[in-house]
Short mmCIF file of C-alpha atoms and ligand atoms in Angstrom, two decimals:
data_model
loop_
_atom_site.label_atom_id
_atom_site.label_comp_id
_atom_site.label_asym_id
_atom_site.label_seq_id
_atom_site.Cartn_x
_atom_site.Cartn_y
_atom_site.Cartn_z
CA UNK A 1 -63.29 -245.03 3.34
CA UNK A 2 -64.85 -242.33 4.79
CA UNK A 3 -63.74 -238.73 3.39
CA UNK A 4 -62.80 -237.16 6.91
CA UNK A 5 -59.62 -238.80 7.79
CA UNK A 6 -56.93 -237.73 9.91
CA UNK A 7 -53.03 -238.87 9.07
CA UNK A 8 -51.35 -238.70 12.22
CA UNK A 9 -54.03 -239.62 15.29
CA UNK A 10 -51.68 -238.24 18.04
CA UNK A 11 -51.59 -235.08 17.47
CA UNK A 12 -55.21 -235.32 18.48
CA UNK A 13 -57.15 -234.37 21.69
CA UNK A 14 -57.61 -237.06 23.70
CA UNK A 15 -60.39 -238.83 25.35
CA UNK A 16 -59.61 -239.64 28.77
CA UNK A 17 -60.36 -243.23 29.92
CA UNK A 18 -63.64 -243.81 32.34
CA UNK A 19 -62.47 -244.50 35.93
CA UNK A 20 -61.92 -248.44 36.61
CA UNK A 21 -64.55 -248.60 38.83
CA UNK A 22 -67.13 -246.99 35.75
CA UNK A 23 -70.13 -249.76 35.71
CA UNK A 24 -69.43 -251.03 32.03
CA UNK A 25 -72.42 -250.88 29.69
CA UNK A 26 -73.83 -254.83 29.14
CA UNK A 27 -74.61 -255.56 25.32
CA UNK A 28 -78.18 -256.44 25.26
CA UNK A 29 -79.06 -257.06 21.55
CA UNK A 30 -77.62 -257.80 18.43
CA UNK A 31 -79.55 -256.97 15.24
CA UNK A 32 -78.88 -257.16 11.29
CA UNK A 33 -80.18 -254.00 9.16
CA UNK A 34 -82.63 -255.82 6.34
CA UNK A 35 -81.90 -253.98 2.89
CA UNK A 36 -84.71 -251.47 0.92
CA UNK A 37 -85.00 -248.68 -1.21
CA UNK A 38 -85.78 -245.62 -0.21
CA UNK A 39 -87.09 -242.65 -1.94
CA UNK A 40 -87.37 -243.15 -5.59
CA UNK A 41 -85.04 -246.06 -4.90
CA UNK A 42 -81.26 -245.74 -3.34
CA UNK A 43 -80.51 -248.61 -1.37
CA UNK A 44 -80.28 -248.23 2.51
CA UNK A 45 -80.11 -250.71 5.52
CA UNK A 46 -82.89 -249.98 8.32
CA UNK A 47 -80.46 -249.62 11.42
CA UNK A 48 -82.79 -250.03 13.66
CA UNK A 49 -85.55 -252.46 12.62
CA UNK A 50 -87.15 -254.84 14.61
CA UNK A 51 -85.90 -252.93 18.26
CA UNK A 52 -88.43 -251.79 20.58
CA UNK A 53 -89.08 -248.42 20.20
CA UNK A 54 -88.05 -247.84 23.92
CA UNK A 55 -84.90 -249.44 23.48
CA UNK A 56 -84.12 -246.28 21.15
CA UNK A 57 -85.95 -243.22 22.70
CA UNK A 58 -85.17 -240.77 21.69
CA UNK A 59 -84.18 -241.79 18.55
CA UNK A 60 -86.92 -243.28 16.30
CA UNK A 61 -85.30 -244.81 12.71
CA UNK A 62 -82.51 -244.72 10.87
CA UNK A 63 -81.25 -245.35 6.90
CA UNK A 64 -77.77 -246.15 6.54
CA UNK A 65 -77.76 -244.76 2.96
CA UNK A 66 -75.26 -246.82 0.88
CA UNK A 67 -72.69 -247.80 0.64
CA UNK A 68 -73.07 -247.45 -3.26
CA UNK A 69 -70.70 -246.98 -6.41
CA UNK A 70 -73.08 -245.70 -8.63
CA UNK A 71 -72.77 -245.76 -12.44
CA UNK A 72 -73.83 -242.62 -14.32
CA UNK A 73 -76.91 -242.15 -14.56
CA UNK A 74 -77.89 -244.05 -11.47
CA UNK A 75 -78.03 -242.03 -8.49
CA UNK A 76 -81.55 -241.41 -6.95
CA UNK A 77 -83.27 -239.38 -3.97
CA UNK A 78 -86.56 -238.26 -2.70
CA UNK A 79 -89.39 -236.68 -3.97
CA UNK A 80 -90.80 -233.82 -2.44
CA UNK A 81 -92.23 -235.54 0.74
CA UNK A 82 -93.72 -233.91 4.31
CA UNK A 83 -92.82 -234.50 8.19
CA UNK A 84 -93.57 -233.34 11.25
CA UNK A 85 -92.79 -233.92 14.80
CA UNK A 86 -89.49 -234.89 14.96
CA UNK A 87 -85.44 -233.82 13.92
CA UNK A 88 -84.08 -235.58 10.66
CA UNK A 89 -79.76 -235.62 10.75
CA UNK A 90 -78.39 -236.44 7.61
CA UNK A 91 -74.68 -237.36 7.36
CA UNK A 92 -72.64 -237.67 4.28
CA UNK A 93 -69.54 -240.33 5.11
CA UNK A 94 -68.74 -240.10 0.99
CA UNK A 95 -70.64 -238.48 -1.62
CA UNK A 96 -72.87 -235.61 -1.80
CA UNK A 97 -76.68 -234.64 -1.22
CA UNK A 98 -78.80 -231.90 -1.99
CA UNK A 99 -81.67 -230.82 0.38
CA UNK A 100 -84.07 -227.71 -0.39
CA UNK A 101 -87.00 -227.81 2.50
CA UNK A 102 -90.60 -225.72 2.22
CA UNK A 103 -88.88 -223.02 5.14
CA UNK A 104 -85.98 -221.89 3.15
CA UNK A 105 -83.70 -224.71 3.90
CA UNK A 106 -81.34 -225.93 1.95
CA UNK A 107 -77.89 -226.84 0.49
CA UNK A 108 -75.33 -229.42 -0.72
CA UNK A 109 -73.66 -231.83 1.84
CA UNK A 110 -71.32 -233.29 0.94
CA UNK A 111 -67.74 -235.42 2.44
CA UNK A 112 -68.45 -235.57 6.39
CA UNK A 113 -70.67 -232.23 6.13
CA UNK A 114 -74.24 -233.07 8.57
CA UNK A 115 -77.80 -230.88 8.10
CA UNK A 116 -80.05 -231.16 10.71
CA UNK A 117 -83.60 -230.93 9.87
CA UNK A 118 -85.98 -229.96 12.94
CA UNK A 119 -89.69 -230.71 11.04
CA UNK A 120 -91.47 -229.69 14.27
CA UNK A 121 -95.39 -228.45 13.37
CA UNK A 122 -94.25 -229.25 9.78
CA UNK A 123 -92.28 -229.37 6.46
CA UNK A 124 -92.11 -230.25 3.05
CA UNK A 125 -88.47 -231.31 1.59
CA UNK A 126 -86.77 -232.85 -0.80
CA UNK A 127 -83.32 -234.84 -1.05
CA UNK A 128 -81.20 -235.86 -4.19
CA UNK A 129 -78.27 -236.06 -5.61
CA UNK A 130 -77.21 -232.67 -7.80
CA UNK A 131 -77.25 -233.05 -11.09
CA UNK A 132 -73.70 -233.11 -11.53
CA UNK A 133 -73.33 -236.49 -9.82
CA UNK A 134 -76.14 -237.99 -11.43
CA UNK A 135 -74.19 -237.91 -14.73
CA UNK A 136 -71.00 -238.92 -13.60
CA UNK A 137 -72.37 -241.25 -10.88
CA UNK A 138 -69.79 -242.36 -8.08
CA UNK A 139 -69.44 -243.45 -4.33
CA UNK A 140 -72.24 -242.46 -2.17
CA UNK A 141 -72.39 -243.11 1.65
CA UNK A 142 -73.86 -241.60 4.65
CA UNK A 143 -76.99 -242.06 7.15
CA UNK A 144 -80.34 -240.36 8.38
CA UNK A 145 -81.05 -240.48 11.62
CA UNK A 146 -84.48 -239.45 13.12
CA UNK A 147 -84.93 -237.98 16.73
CA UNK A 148 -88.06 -237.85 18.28
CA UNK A 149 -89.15 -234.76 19.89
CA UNK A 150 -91.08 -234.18 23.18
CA UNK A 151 -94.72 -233.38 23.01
CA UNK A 152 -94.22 -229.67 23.98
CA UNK A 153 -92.15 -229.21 21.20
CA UNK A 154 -93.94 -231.51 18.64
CA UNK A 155 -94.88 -228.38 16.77
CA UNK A 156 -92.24 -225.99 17.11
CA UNK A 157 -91.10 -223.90 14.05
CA UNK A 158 -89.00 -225.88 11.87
CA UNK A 159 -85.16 -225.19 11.09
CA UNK A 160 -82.23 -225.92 9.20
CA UNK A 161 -79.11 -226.51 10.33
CA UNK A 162 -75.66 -227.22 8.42
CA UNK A 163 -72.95 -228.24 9.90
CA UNK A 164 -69.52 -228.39 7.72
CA UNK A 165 -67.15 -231.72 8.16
CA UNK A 166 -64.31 -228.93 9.20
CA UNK A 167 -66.33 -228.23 12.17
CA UNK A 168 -67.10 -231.58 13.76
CA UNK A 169 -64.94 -232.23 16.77
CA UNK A 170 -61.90 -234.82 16.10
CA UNK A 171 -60.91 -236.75 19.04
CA UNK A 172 -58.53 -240.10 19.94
CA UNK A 173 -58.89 -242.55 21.93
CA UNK A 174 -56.39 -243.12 24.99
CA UNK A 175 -54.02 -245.03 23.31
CA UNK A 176 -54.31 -243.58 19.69
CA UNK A 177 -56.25 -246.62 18.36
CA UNK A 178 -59.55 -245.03 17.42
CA UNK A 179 -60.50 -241.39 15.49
CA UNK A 180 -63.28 -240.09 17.03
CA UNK A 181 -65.56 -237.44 14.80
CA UNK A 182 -67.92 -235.78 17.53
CA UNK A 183 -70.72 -234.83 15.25
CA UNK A 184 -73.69 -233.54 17.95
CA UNK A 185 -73.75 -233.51 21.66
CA UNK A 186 -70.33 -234.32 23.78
CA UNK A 187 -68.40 -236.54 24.29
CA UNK A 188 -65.92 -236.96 27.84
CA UNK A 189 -66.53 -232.57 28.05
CA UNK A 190 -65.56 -232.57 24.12
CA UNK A 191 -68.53 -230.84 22.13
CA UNK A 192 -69.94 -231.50 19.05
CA UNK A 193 -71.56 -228.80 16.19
CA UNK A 194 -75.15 -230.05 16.03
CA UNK A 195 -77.40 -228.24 18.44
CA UNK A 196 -80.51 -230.34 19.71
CA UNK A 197 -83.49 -229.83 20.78
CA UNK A 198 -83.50 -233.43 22.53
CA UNK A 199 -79.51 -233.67 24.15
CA UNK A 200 -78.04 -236.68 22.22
CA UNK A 201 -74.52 -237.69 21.62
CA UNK A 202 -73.79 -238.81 18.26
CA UNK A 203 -70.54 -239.86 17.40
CA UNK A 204 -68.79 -241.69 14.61
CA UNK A 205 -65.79 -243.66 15.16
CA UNK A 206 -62.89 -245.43 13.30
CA UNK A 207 -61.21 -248.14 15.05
CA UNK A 208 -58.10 -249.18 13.61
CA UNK A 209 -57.45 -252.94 12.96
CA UNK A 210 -56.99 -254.66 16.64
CA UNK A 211 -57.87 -251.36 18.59
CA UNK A 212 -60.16 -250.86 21.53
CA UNK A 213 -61.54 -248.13 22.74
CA UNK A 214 -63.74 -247.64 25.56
CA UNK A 215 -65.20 -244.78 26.51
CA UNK A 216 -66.87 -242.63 29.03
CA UNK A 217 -70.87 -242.72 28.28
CA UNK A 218 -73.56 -240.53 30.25
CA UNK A 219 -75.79 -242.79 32.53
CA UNK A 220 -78.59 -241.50 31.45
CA UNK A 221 -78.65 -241.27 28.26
CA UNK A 222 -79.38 -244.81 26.08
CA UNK A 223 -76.44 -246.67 24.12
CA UNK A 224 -76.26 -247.46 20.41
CA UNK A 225 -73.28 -249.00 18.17
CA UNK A 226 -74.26 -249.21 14.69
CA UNK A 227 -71.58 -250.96 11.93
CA UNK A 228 -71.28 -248.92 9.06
CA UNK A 229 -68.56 -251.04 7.46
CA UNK A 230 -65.66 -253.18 8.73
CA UNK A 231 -66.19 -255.64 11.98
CA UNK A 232 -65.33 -256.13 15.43
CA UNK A 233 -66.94 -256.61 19.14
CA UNK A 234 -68.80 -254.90 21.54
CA UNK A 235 -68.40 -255.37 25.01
CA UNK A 236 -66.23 -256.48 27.58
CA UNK A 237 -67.80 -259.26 26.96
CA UNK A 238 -66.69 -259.22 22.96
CA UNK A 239 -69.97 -259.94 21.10
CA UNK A 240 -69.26 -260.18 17.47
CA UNK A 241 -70.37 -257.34 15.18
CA UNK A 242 -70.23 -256.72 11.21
CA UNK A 243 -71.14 -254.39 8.29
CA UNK A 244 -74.80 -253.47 9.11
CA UNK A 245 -75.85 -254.76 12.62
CA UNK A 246 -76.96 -252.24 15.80
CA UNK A 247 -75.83 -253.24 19.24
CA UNK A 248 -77.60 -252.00 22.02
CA UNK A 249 -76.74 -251.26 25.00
CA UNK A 250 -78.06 -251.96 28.60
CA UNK A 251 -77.31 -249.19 31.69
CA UNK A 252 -73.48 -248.13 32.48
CA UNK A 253 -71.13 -245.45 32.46
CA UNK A 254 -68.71 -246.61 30.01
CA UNK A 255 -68.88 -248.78 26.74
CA UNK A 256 -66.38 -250.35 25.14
CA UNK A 257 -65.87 -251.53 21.14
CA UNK A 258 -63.11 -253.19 19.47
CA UNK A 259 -61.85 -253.69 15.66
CA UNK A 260 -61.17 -257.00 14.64
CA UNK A 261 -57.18 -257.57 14.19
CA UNK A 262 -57.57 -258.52 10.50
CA UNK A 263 -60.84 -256.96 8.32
CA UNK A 264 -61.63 -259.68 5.51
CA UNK A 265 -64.35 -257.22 3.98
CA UNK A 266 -63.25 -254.20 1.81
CA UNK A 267 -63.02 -252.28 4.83
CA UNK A 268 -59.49 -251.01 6.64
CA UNK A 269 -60.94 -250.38 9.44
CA UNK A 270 -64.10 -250.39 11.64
CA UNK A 271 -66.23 -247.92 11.56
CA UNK A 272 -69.10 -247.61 14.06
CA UNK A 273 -71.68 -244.95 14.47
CA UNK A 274 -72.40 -244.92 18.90
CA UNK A 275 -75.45 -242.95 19.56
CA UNK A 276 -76.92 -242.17 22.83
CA UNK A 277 -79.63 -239.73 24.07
CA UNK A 278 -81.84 -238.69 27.13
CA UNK A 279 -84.87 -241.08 26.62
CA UNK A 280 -88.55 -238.95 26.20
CA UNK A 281 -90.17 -241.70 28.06
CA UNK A 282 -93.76 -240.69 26.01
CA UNK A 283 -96.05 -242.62 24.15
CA UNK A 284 -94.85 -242.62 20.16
CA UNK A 285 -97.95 -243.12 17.29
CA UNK A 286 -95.40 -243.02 13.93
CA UNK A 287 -96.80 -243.69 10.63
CA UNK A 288 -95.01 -242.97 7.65
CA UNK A 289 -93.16 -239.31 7.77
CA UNK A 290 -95.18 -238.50 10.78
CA UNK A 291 -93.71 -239.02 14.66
CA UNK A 292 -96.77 -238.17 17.33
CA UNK A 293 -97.75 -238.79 20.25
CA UNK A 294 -101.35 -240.26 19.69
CA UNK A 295 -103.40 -241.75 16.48
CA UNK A 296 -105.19 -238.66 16.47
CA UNK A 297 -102.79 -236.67 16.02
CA UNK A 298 -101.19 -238.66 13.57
CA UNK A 299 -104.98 -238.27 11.07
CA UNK A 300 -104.37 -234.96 12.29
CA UNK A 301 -100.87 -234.50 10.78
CA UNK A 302 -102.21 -236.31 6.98
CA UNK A 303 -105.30 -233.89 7.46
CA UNK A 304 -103.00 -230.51 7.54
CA UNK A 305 -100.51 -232.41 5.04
CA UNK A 306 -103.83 -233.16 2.63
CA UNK A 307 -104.85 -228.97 2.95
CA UNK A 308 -101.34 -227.64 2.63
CA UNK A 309 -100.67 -226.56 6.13
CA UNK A 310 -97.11 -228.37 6.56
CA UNK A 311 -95.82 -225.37 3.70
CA UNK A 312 -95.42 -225.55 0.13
CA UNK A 313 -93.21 -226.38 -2.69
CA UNK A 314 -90.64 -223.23 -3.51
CA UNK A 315 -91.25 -222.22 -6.98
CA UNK A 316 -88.64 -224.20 -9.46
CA UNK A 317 -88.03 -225.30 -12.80
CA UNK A 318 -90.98 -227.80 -13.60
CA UNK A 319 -88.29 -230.36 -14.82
CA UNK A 320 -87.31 -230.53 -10.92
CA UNK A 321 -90.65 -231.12 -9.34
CA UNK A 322 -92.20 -234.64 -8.36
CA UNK A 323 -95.35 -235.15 -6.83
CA UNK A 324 -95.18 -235.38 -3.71
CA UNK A 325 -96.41 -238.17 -1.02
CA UNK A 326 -95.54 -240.07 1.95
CA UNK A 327 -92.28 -242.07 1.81
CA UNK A 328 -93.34 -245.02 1.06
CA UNK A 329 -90.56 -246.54 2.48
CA UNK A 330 -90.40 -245.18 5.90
CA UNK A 331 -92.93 -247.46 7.42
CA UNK A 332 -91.81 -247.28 11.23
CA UNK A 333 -94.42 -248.74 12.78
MN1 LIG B 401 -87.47 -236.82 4.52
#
């Protein structure tokens, strides 16, 4: 259950219901998130695989990271890895991360806290679990989402952002049904913490059992529903979804999700991560932790990566430091 909960919904703003006449958002596709490992090997689901990358612009990939109960001992996380040309947002639902990037960067995240990575010309980071929770293992949930940036900003200086889970924007639905945790962007005039370089709206929602919520959406940004746990429809036209499968979206003003009357997983609830942004319409050459715009610039990137141009490590105890490469797992192409 996700650590940012709210006990009485109606006390919350609420988000008012598109107009009757708002063109409702067709589901197009209906995908299931294969398992991996990432890193030096924490289960995730890959949201997004097998999509056509213009069916997500301006978002590129995403990890749903968990959901794990780990024994002591057992939690894992990245070795010091590069990227460049593109925003990394990292979301802890449960559990906590540590992140310590090549520009000074850095911190714990931890319950519904978000850090927003911009890599632009380049950066080196790393992203584990502190020590503390490696020994006494525990519940660890969350999800990185990458979004692409435009080629005049493919190598802008990087930056860190953290946001805290105290300053994400809580919101209802009409009717009460749904909590509504603004994380970037806006939602119906409501904003969000994250700041963007690309404008997205990111927004994860809790449906309670045999709610439905729909929603105003801008026209033209692109639609995303992603099941992080429980199940339910998307739709007018009620297409199925469960723990682990991406809807998208056709064109619309207005979306609309529902939470099955009766969960029969572990889950209370549904809980579905909608995700929308203003499409870059560009070409995208993405190899490993590199998003650019041509292949040359791609044997470009693994050039200044090879010669040490994307930063270096901060000086640490040796204990701490792993060599560094490519994530292996992050093959996007
Ligand atoms: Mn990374």
């Amino acid at each position: 259950m996700p650590a940012v909960t709210v006990d009485n919904l109606l006390v919350l703003p609420r988000v008012a219901e598109p107009v009757p006449t708002a063109e409702e958002r067709p589901v197009r596709t209906v995908t299931t998130a294969p398992s991996a490992y990432e890193g030096e090997g924490f289960p995730v689901r890959r949201a997004f695989a097998g999509v056509d990358l213009r069916q997500l612009d301006p978002f590129i990939h995403m990890d749903q990271m968990g959901e794990v109960e780990y024994a002591p001992g057992e939690p894992k996380g990245t070795p010091w890895h590069p990227h460049r040309g593109f925003e990394t947002v990292t979301y802890m639902i449960d559990g906590t991360f540590r992140h310590q990037d090549s520009n000074g960067g850095g911190g714990l995240i931890t319950n519904g806290d978000t850090q927003w990575m911009t890599a632009g010309g380049g950066i080196l980071h790393i992203e584990e679990p502190p020590e503390e929770l490696v020994a006494s293992g525990g519940l660890f949930h969350g999800f990185q989402l990458w979004v692409n940036l435009p080629a005049r900003m493919k190598m802008t200086q990087p930056r860190y952002q953290d946001i805290r889970a105290g300053q994400v924007a809580l919101l209802t639905s009409p009717d009460g049904g749904a909590l509504l945790r603004v994380i970037a962007g806006e939602l119906d005039g409501y904003s969000g913490p994250g700041v963007t370089h690309t404008p997205i709206t990111l927004v994860h929602a809790t449906v309670s059992p045999g709610a439905q919520v729909r929603l105003p959406w801008r026209a033209d940004f692109n639609a995303l529903g992603y099941v992080l746990a429980g199940a339910g429809s998307v739709g007018t036209e009620r297409r199925p979804v469960k723990t682990g499968q991406l809807a998208v979206f056709g064109h619309g003003e207005a979306l609309t999700v529902a939470a099955d009357a009766k969960m029969d997983g572990p889950s209370p609830a549904l809980d579905i991560l909608l995700l929308g942004g203003e499409p870059i319409r560009e070409p995208v050459a993405a190899y490993g932790p590199f998003v650019m715009n041509t292949r040359a610039e791609l044997v470009k990137a693994f050039e200044d990566y090879q010669k040490g141009r994307l930063g270096s490590i901060p000086a640490q105890p040796a204990s701490e430091v792993v060599p560094d490469a490519p994530h292996p797992g992050h093959d996007v192409l």
